[in-house]
CSV table of N, CA and C in Angstrom, one decimal:
chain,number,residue,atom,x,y,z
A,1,UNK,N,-24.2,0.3,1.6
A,1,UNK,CA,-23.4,-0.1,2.7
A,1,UNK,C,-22.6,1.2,3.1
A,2,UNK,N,-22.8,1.3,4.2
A,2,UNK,CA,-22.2,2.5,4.7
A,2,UNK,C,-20.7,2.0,5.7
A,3,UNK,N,-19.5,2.6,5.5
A,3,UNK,CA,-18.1,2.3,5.2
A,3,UNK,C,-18.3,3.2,6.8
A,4,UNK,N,-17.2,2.1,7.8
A,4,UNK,CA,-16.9,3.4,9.2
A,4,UNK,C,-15.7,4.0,9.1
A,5,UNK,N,-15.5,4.8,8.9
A,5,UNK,CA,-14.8,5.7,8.6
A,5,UNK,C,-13.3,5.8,9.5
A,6,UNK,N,-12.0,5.3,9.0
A,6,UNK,CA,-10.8,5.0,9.2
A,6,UNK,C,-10.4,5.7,10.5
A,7,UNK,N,-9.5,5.1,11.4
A,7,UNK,CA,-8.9,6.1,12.5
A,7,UNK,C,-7.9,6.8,11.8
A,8,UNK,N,-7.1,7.4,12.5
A,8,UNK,CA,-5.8,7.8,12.4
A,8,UNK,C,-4.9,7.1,11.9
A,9,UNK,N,-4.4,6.3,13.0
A,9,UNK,CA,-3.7,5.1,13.0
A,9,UNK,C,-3.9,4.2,11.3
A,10,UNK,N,-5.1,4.0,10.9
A,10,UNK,CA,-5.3,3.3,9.7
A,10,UNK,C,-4.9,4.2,8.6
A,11,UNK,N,-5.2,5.4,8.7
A,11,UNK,CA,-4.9,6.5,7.7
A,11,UNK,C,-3.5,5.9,7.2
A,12,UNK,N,-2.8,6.5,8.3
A,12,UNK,CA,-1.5,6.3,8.4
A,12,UNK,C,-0.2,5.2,8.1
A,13,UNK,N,-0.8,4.1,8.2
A,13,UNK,CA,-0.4,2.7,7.7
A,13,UNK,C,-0.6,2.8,6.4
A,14,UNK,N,-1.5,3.1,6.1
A,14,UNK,CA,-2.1,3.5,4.3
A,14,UNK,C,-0.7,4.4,3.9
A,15,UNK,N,-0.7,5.2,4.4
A,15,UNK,CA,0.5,6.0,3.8
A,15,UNK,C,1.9,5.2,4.0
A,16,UNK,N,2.0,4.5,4.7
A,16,UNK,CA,3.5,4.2,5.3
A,16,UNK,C,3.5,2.9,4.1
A,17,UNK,N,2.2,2.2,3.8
A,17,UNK,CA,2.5,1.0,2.7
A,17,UNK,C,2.4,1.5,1.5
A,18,UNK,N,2.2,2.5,1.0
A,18,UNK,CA,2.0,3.4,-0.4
A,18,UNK,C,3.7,4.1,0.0
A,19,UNK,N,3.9,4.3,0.4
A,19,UNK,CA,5.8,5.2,0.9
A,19,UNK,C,6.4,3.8,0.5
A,20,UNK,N,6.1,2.5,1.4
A,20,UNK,CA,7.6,1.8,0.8
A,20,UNK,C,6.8,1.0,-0.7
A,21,UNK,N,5.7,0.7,-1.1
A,21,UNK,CA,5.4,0.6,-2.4
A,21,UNK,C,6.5,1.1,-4.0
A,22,UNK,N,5.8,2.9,-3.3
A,22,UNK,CA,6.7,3.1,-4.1
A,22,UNK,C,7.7,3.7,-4.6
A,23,UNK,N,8.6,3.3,-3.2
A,23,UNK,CA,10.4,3.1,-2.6
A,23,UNK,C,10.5,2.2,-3.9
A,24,UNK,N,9.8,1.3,-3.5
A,24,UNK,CA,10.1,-0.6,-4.2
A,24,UNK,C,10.1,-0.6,-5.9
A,25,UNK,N,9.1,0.6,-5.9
A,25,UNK,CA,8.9,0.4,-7.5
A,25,UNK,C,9.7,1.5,-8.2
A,26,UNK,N,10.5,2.2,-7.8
A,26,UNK,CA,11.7,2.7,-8.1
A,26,UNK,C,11.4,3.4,-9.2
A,27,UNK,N,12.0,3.3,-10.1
A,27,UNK,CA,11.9,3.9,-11.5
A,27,UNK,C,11.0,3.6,-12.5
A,28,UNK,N,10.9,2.3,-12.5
A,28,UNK,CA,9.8,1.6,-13.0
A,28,UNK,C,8.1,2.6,-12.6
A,29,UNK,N,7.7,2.1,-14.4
A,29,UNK,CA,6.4,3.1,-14.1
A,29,UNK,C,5.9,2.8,-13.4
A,30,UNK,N,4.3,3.2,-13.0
A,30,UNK,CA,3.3,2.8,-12.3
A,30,UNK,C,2.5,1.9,-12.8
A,31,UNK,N,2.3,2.0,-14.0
A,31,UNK,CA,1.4,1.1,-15.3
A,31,UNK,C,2.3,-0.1,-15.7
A,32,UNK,N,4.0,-0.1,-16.0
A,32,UNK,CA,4.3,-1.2,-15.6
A,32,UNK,C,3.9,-2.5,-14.5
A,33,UNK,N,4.3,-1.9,-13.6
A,33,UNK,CA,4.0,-2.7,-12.1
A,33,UNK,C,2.2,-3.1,-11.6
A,34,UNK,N,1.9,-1.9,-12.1
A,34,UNK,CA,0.0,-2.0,-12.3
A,34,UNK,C,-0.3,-3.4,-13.1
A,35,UNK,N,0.1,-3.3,-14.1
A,35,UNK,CA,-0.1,-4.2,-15.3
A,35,UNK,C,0.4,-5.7,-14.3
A,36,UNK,N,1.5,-5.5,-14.3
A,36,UNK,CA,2.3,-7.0,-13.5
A,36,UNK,C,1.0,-7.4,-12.7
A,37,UNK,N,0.9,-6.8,-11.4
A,37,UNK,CA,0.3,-7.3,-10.5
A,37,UNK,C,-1.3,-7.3,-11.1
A,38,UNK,N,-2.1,-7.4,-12.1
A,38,UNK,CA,-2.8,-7.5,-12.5
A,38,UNK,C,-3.6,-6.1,-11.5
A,39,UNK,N,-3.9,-5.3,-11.4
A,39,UNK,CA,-3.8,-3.9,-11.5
A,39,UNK,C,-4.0,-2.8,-12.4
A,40,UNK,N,-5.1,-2.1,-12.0
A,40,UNK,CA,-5.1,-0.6,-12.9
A,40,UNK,C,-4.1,0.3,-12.2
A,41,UNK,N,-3.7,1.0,-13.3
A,41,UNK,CA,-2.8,1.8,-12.8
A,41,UNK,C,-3.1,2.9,-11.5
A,42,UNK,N,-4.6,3.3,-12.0
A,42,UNK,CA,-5.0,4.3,-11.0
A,42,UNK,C,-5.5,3.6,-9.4
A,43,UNK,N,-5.7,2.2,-9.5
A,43,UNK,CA,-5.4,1.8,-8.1
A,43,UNK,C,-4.1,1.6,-7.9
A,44,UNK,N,-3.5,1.4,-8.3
A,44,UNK,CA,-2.0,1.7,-7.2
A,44,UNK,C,-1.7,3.1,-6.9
A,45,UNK,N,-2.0,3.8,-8.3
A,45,UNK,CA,-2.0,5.0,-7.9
A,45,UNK,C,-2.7,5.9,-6.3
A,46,UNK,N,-4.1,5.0,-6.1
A,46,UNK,CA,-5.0,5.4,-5.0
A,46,UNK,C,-3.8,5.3,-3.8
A,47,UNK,N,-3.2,3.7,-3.9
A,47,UNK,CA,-2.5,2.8,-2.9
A,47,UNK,C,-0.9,3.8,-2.5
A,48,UNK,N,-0.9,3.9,-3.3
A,48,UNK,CA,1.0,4.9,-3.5
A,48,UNK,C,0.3,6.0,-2.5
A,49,UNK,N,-0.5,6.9,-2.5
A,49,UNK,CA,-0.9,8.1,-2.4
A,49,UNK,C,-1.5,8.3,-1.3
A,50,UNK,N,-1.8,6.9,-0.1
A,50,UNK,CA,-2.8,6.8,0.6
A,50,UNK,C,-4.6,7.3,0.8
A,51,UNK,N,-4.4,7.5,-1.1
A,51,UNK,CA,-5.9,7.5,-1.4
A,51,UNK,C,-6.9,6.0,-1.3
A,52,UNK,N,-6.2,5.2,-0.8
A,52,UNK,CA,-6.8,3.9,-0.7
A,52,UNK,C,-6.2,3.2,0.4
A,53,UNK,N,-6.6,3.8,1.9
A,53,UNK,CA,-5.2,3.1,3.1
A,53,UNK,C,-5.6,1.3,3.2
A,54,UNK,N,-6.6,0.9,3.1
A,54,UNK,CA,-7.2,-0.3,3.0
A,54,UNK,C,-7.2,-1.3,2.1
A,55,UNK,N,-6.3,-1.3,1.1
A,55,UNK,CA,-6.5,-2.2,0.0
A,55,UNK,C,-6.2,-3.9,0.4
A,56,UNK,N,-7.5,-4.4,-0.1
A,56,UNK,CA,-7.5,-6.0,-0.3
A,56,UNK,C,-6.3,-6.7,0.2
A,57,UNK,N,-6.0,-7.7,0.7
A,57,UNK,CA,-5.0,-8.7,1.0
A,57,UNK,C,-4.2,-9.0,-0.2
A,58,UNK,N,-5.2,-9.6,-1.5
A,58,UNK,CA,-4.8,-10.2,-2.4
A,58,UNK,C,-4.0,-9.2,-3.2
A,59,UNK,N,-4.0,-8.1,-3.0
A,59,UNK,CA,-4.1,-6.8,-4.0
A,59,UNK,C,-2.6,-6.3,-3.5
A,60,UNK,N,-2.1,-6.2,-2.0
A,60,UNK,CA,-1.0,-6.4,-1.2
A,60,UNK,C,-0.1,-7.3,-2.0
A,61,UNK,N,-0.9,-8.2,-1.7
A,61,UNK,CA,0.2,-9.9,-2.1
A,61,UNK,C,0.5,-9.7,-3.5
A,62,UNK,N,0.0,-9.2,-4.6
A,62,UNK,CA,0.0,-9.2,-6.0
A,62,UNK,C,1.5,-8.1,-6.1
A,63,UNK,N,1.0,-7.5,-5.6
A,63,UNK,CA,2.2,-6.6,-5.7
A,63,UNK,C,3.3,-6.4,-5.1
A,64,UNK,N,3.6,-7.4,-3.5
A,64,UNK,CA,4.3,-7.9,-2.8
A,64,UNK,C,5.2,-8.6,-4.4
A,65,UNK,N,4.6,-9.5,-4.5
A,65,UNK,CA,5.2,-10.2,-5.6
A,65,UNK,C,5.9,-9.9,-6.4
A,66,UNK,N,5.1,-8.5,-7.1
A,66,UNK,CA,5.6,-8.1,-8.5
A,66,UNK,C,7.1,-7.1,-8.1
A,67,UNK,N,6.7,-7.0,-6.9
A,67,UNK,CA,8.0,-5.7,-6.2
A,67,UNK,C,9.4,-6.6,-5.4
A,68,UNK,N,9.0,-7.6,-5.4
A,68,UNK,CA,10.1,-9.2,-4.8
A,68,UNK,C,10.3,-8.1,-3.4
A,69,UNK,N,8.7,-7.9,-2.1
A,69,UNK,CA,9.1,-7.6,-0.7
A,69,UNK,C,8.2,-8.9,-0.2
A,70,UNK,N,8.7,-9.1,0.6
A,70,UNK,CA,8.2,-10.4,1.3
A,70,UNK,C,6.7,-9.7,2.4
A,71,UNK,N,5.8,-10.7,2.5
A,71,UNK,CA,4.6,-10.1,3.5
A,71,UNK,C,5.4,-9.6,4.5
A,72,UNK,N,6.3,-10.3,5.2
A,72,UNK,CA,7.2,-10.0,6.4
A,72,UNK,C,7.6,-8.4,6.5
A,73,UNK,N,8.3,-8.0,5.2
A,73,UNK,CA,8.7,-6.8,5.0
A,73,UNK,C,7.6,-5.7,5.3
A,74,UNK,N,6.4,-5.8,4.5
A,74,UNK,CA,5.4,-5.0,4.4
A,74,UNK,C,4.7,-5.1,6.2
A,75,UNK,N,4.6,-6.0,6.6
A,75,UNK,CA,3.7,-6.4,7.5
A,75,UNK,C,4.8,-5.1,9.1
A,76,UNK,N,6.2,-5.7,8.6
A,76,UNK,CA,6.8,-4.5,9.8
A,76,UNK,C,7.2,-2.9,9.0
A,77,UNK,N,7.1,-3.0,8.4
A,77,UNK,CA,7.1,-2.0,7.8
A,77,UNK,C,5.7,-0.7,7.9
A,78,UNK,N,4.9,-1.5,8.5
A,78,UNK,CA,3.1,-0.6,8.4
A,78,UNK,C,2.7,-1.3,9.4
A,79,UNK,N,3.1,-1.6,10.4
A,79,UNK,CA,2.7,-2.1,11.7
A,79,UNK,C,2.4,-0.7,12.5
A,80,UNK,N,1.3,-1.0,13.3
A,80,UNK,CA,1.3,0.3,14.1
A,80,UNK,C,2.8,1.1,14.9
A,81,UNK,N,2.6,2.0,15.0
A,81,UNK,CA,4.0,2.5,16.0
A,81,UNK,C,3.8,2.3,17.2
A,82,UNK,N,4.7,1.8,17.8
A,82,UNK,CA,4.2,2.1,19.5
A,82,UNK,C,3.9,3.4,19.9
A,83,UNK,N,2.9,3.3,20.8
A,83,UNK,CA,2.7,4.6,21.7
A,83,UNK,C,3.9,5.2,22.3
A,84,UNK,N,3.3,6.3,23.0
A,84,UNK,CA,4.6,6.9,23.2
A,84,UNK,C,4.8,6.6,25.1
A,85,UNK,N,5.8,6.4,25.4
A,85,UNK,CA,5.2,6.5,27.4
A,85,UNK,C,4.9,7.4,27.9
């Protein structure tokens, strides 16, 4: 299966949900919070890093959870930006 390959824009979201990720997970390890959301550490790690701008819904939600940010938060948080006029 051949993958189409991300815009910009998607890159970018990737990064901005891996930045408040891990804002949220503070001090707490990565393998902590990995573990919580049922999680390898080196996928969050992908996710934190925007080595993974696309991760699963469920995979969001798990860690929405484990991080107490509401979909709401994440959703304007990594919403596209407006253009510019």
């Amino acid at each position: 299966m051949v993958r189409t390959p991300l815009t910009p824009e998607e890159r970018e979201r990737g990064e901005r949900l891996g930045r408040l990720l891990r804002a949220a997970r503070g001090p707490r390890s990565m393998l902590e919070i990995a573990t919580a959301a049922g999680l390898s550490a080196e996928t969050l790690r992908k996710i934190e890093t925007g080595r993974a701008p696309t991760p699963a819904f469920f995979t969001v939600a798990a860690l929405a959870g484990v991080l107490e940010l509401s979909m709401d938060e994440l959703v304007a948080h990594c919403a596209p930006e407006p253009a510019a006029a």
